[in-house]
PDB file of C-alpha atoms in Angstrom:
ATOM      1  CA  UNK X 170      27.564   8.002   6.401  1.00 54.00           C
ATOM      2  CA  UNK X 171      24.756  10.546   6.317  1.00 51.00           C
ATOM      3  CA  UNK X 172      21.188   9.800   7.466  1.00 50.00           C
ATOM      4  CA  UNK X 173      19.969   8.842   3.977  1.00 52.00           C
ATOM      5  CA  UNK X 174      22.922   6.476   3.511  1.00 50.00           C
ATOM      6  CA  UNK X 175      22.273   4.914   6.922  1.00 49.00           C
ATOM      7  CA  UNK X 176      18.580   4.487   6.049  1.00 49.00           C
ATOM      8  CA  UNK X 177      19.494   2.833   2.739  1.00 50.00           C
ATOM      9  CA  UNK X 178      21.923   0.475   4.496  1.00 50.00           C
ATOM     10  CA  UNK X 179      19.286  -0.332   7.135  1.00 51.00           C
ATOM     11  CA  UNK X 180      16.657  -0.950   4.451  1.00 51.00           C
ATOM     12  CA  UNK X 181      19.075  -3.158   2.489  1.00 54.00           C
ATOM     13  CA  UNK X 182      19.859  -5.229   5.601  1.00 51.00           C
ATOM     14  CA  UNK X 183      16.130  -5.538   6.369  1.00 52.00           C
ATOM     15  CA  UNK X 184      15.444  -6.674   2.792  1.00 52.00           C
ATOM     16  CA  UNK X 185      18.224  -9.270   2.948  1.00 50.00           C
ATOM     17  CA  UNK X 186      16.864 -10.620   6.252  1.00 49.00           C
ATOM     18  CA  UNK X 187      13.369 -10.795   4.778  1.00 48.00           C
ATOM     19  CA  UNK X 188      14.659 -12.633   1.715  1.00 46.00           C
ATOM     20  CA  UNK X 189      16.182 -15.299   3.985  1.00 45.00           C
ATOM     21  CA  UNK X 190      12.969 -15.862   5.907  1.00 45.00           C
ATOM     22  CA  UNK X 191      10.350 -18.292   4.648  1.00 46.00           C
ATOM     23  CA  UNK X 192       6.631 -18.890   4.789  1.00 49.00           C
ATOM     24  CA  UNK X 193       6.889 -20.851   8.057  1.00 60.00           C
ATOM     25  CA  UNK X 194       7.281 -17.519   9.854  1.00 85.00           C
ATOM     26  CA  UNK X 195       3.969 -16.176   8.510  1.00 91.00           C
ATOM     27  CA  UNK X 196       0.754 -16.303  10.491  1.00 91.00           C
ATOM     28  CA  UNK X 197      -2.422 -17.685   8.926  1.00 92.00           C
ATOM     29  CA  UNK X 198      -3.678 -14.129   8.376  1.00 92.00           C
ATOM     30  CA  UNK X 199      -0.371 -12.943   6.860  1.00 95.00           C
ATOM     31  CA  UNK X 200      -0.517 -15.819   4.368  1.00 95.00           C
ATOM     32  CA  UNK X 201      -3.751 -14.314   2.986  1.00 95.00           C
ATOM     33  CA  UNK X 202      -1.755 -11.294   1.765  1.00 97.00           C
ATOM     34  CA  UNK X 203       0.574 -13.434  -0.370  1.00 97.00           C
ATOM     35  CA  UNK X 204      -0.133 -12.957  -4.058  1.00 97.00           C
ATOM     36  CA  UNK X 205      -0.917 -10.354  -6.681  1.00 97.00           C
ATOM     37  CA  UNK X 206      -3.605  -7.728  -6.057  1.00 97.00           C
ATOM     38  CA  UNK X 207      -5.203  -5.191  -8.414  1.00 95.00           C
ATOM     39  CA  UNK X 208      -7.254  -2.099  -7.680  1.00 93.00           C
ATOM     40  CA  UNK X 209     -11.018  -2.692  -7.879  1.00 94.00           C
ATOM     41  CA  UNK X 210     -12.401   0.414  -6.146  1.00 92.00           C
ATOM     42  CA  UNK X 211     -11.076   3.734  -4.877  1.00 91.00           C
ATOM     43  CA  UNK X 212     -13.014   6.232  -2.777  1.00 91.00           C
ATOM     44  CA  UNK X 213     -12.027   9.279  -0.761  1.00 89.00           C
ATOM     45  CA  UNK X 214     -13.732  12.243   0.845  1.00 89.00           C
ATOM     46  CA  UNK X 215     -11.585  14.968  -0.741  1.00 85.00           C
ATOM     47  CA  UNK X 216     -13.537  18.009  -1.887  1.00 82.00           C
ATOM     48  CA  UNK X 217     -13.193  18.605  -5.642  1.00 85.00           C
ATOM     49  CA  UNK X 218     -14.879  20.886  -8.138  1.00 86.00           C
ATOM     50  CA  UNK X 219     -16.676  19.442 -11.185  1.00 90.00           C
ATOM     51  CA  UNK X 220     -13.615  19.555 -13.455  1.00 89.00           C
ATOM     52  CA  UNK X 221     -11.364  18.028 -10.788  1.00 88.00           C
ATOM     53  CA  UNK X 222     -13.941  15.299 -10.181  1.00 87.00           C
ATOM     54  CA  UNK X 223     -13.949  14.315 -13.867  1.00 88.00           C
ATOM     55  CA  UNK X 224     -10.140  14.320 -14.015  1.00 89.00           C
ATOM     56  CA  UNK X 225     -10.024  12.262 -10.820  1.00 85.00           C
ATOM     57  CA  UNK X 226     -12.471   9.667 -12.180  1.00 87.00           C
ATOM     58  CA  UNK X 227     -10.343   9.284 -15.318  1.00 86.00           C
ATOM     59  CA  UNK X 228      -7.165   8.952 -13.241  1.00 86.00           C
ATOM     60  CA  UNK X 229      -8.734   6.222 -11.113  1.00 86.00           C
ATOM     61  CA  UNK X 230      -9.925   4.306 -14.183  1.00 85.00           C
ATOM     62  CA  UNK X 231      -6.354   4.451 -15.545  1.00 82.00           C
ATOM     63  CA  UNK X 232      -4.957   3.388 -12.170  1.00 82.00           C
ATOM     64  CA  UNK X 233      -7.271   0.352 -12.149  1.00 85.00           C
ATOM     65  CA  UNK X 234      -5.553  -0.767 -15.360  1.00 82.00           C
ATOM     66  CA  UNK X 235      -1.935  -0.297 -14.251  1.00 86.00           C
ATOM     67  CA  UNK X 236      -1.948  -0.693 -10.434  1.00 91.00           C
ATOM     68  CA  UNK X 237      -0.569  -3.941  -9.036  1.00 94.00           C
ATOM     69  CA  UNK X 238       0.546  -4.813  -5.498  1.00 95.00           C
ATOM     70  CA  UNK X 239       2.386  -8.094  -4.995  1.00 96.00           C
ATOM     71  CA  UNK X 240       3.123  -9.552  -1.556  1.00 96.00           C
ATOM     72  CA  UNK X 241       5.817 -12.222  -1.416  1.00 97.00           C
ATOM     73  CA  UNK X 242       6.274 -14.999   1.161  1.00 95.00           C
ATOM     74  CA  UNK X 243       9.586 -13.497   2.288  1.00 96.00           C
ATOM     75  CA  UNK X 244       7.723 -10.338   3.446  1.00 96.00           C
ATOM     76  CA  UNK X 245       8.870  -8.185   0.554  1.00 96.00           C
ATOM     77  CA  UNK X 246       6.518  -6.444  -1.868  1.00 96.00           C
ATOM     78  CA  UNK X 247       6.428  -4.866  -5.311  1.00 96.00           C
ATOM     79  CA  UNK X 248       3.995  -2.095  -6.219  1.00 93.00           C
ATOM     80  CA  UNK X 249       3.314  -0.762  -9.698  1.00 92.00           C
ATOM     81  CA  UNK X 250       1.210   2.140 -10.878  1.00 87.00           C
ATOM     82  CA  UNK X 251       2.529   5.123  -8.934  1.00 81.00           C
ATOM     83  CA  UNK X 252       6.002   5.393 -10.457  1.00 80.00           C
ATOM     84  CA  UNK X 253       7.605   4.413 -13.752  1.00 80.00           C
ATOM     85  CA  UNK X 254       9.877   1.718 -12.310  1.00 84.00           C
ATOM     86  CA  UNK X 255       7.546   0.564  -9.567  1.00 88.00           C
ATOM     87  CA  UNK X 256       8.429   0.351  -5.907  1.00 91.00           C
ATOM     88  CA  UNK X 257       9.892  -2.437  -3.803  1.00 95.00           C
ATOM     89  CA  UNK X 258      10.308  -2.907  -0.109  1.00 95.00           C
ATOM     90  CA  UNK X 259       9.375  -4.840   2.999  1.00 96.00           C
ATOM     91  CA  UNK X 260       5.865  -5.373   4.362  1.00 97.00           C
ATOM     92  CA  UNK X 261       4.740  -6.066   7.897  1.00 96.00           C
ATOM     93  CA  UNK X 262       1.290  -6.736   9.306  1.00 96.00           C
ATOM     94  CA  UNK X 263       0.349  -5.883  12.899  1.00 96.00           C
ATOM     95  CA  UNK X 264      -2.575  -8.202  13.672  1.00 94.00           C
ATOM     96  CA  UNK X 265      -3.455  -6.447  16.949  1.00 95.00           C
ATOM     97  CA  UNK X 266      -3.800  -2.979  15.391  1.00 96.00           C
ATOM     98  CA  UNK X 267      -4.783  -4.306  11.942  1.00 96.00           C
ATOM     99  CA  UNK X 268      -2.085  -2.146  10.362  1.00 96.00           C
ATOM    100  CA  UNK X 269      -0.136  -2.950   7.206  1.00 96.00           C
ATOM    101  CA  UNK X 270       3.234  -1.202   6.877  1.00 96.00           C
ATOM    102  CA  UNK X 271       4.966  -0.915   3.510  1.00 95.00           C
ATOM    103  CA  UNK X 272       8.566   0.278   3.917  1.00 95.00           C
ATOM    104  CA  UNK X 273       9.957   1.314   0.558  1.00 91.00           C
ATOM    105  CA  UNK X 274      13.456   0.376  -0.545  1.00 90.00           C
ATOM    106  CA  UNK X 275      15.867   3.347  -0.738  1.00 85.00           C
ATOM    107  CA  UNK X 276      13.445   5.598   1.123  1.00 85.00           C
ATOM    108  CA  UNK X 277      12.716   6.687   4.662  1.00 86.00           C
ATOM    109  CA  UNK X 278       8.999   6.651   3.850  1.00 84.00           C
ATOM    110  CA  UNK X 279       6.651   3.942   5.142  1.00 91.00           C
ATOM    111  CA  UNK X 280       3.000   3.657   4.150  1.00 91.00           C
ATOM    112  CA  UNK X 281       0.768   2.866   7.125  1.00 93.00           C
ATOM    113  CA  UNK X 282      -2.518   1.333   5.994  1.00 94.00           C
ATOM    114  CA  UNK X 283      -5.427   0.138   8.119  1.00 96.00           C
ATOM    115  CA  UNK X 284      -6.721  -3.257   7.041  1.00 97.00           C
ATOM    116  CA  UNK X 285     -10.489  -3.179   7.264  1.00 96.00           C
ATOM    117  CA  UNK X 286     -11.024  -6.578   5.637  1.00 95.00           C
ATOM    118  CA  UNK X 287      -9.053  -9.416   4.079  1.00 96.00           C
ATOM    119  CA  UNK X 288      -9.934 -12.848   2.787  1.00 94.00           C
ATOM    120  CA  UNK X 289      -8.590 -15.047  -0.023  1.00 91.00           C
ATOM    121  CA  UNK X 290      -9.949 -12.751  -2.751  1.00 95.00           C
ATOM    122  CA  UNK X 291     -10.542  -9.264  -1.283  1.00 97.00           C
ATOM    123  CA  UNK X 292      -8.527  -6.694   0.635  1.00 97.00           C
ATOM    124  CA  UNK X 293      -9.940  -3.386   1.868  1.00 97.00           C
ATOM    125  CA  UNK X 294      -7.425  -0.787   3.032  1.00 96.00           C
ATOM    126  CA  UNK X 295      -8.099   2.542   4.739  1.00 95.00           C
ATOM    127  CA  UNK X 296      -5.674   5.475   4.652  1.00 91.00           C
ATOM    128  CA  UNK X 297      -6.272   8.422   6.974  1.00 90.00           C
ATOM    129  CA  UNK X 298      -4.310  11.561   6.141  1.00 86.00           C
ATOM    130  CA  UNK X 299      -4.137  15.135   7.260  1.00 86.00           C
ATOM    131  CA  UNK X 300      -3.384  17.306   4.217  1.00 83.00           C
ATOM    132  CA  UNK X 301      -3.016  21.036   3.756  1.00 81.00           C
ATOM    133  CA  UNK X 302      -5.030  22.003   0.699  1.00 76.00           C
ATOM    134  CA  UNK X 303      -5.512  25.650  -0.329  1.00 76.00           C
ATOM    135  CA  UNK X 304      -4.197  26.868   3.056  1.00 82.00           C
ATOM    136  CA  UNK X 305      -6.728  24.724   4.888  1.00 80.00           C
ATOM    137  CA  UNK X 306      -6.166  21.494   6.823  1.00 85.00           C
ATOM    138  CA  UNK X 307      -8.317  18.633   5.553  1.00 83.00           C
ATOM    139  CA  UNK X 308      -8.755  15.159   6.989  1.00 89.00           C
ATOM    140  CA  UNK X 309      -8.853  12.752   4.092  1.00 90.00           C
ATOM    141  CA  UNK X 310     -10.075   9.175   4.372  1.00 94.00           C
ATOM    142  CA  UNK X 311      -9.235   6.956   1.408  1.00 92.00           C
ATOM    143  CA  UNK X 312     -10.671   3.469   0.921  1.00 94.00           C
ATOM    144  CA  UNK X 313      -8.941   1.064  -1.456  1.00 92.00           C
ATOM    145  CA  UNK X 314     -10.569  -2.222  -2.416  1.00 94.00           C
ATOM    146  CA  UNK X 315      -8.168  -4.698  -3.979  1.00 95.00           C
ATOM    147  CA  UNK X 316      -8.933  -8.038  -5.674  1.00 96.00           C
ATOM    148  CA  UNK X 317      -6.519 -10.939  -5.701  1.00 97.00           C
ATOM    149  CA  UNK X 318      -5.718 -12.149  -9.210  1.00 94.00           C
ATOM    150  CA  UNK X 319      -2.911 -14.655  -8.472  1.00 85.00           C
TER     151      UNK X 319
END
C-alpha cells in the first residue's frame, strides 16, 4: 500500500469507529456542535483591489446560500458549498485549546479551526493562515460566523 492508500484505510477505520460511538461519549460542549449550521458572516483581512472586492462579496453572498456544515452525534460531519459532492469526515474538538479539527474522508488534509464562541445557536470560527500571494507572504485571519438551523 502506498501512503495515500494507507491514509484512506486509516480514515475509513476512523470513520467506522466514529459511527459505532454514540452521544454518551460527547462532552456538554461537544453536544452544542451537533446539528446543521449555515454561514451567516464571513470576514478576512486579505488585501484585494476594488474589482476583487466586488467579486469576493458576490462569492460570499452565494456561499451563504449553499454552505452547510452538519455535525453528527457519532463525530462525523458533512460539509456542502466548497465542492460539487460535498465533503465528509470526522470531527474532533479539543476543549483545552478550543480547536475544532475536521479530517476529510479520502484525504490527508485536516482543517484546524479555532473556536472563538459557541452556544446553542451561534458558532464563531477563526482560521489563521500563512499564504503566498503575488510572491509575498501574507498572514490571513478569517472569521466565520455560523447559525444553527436544525
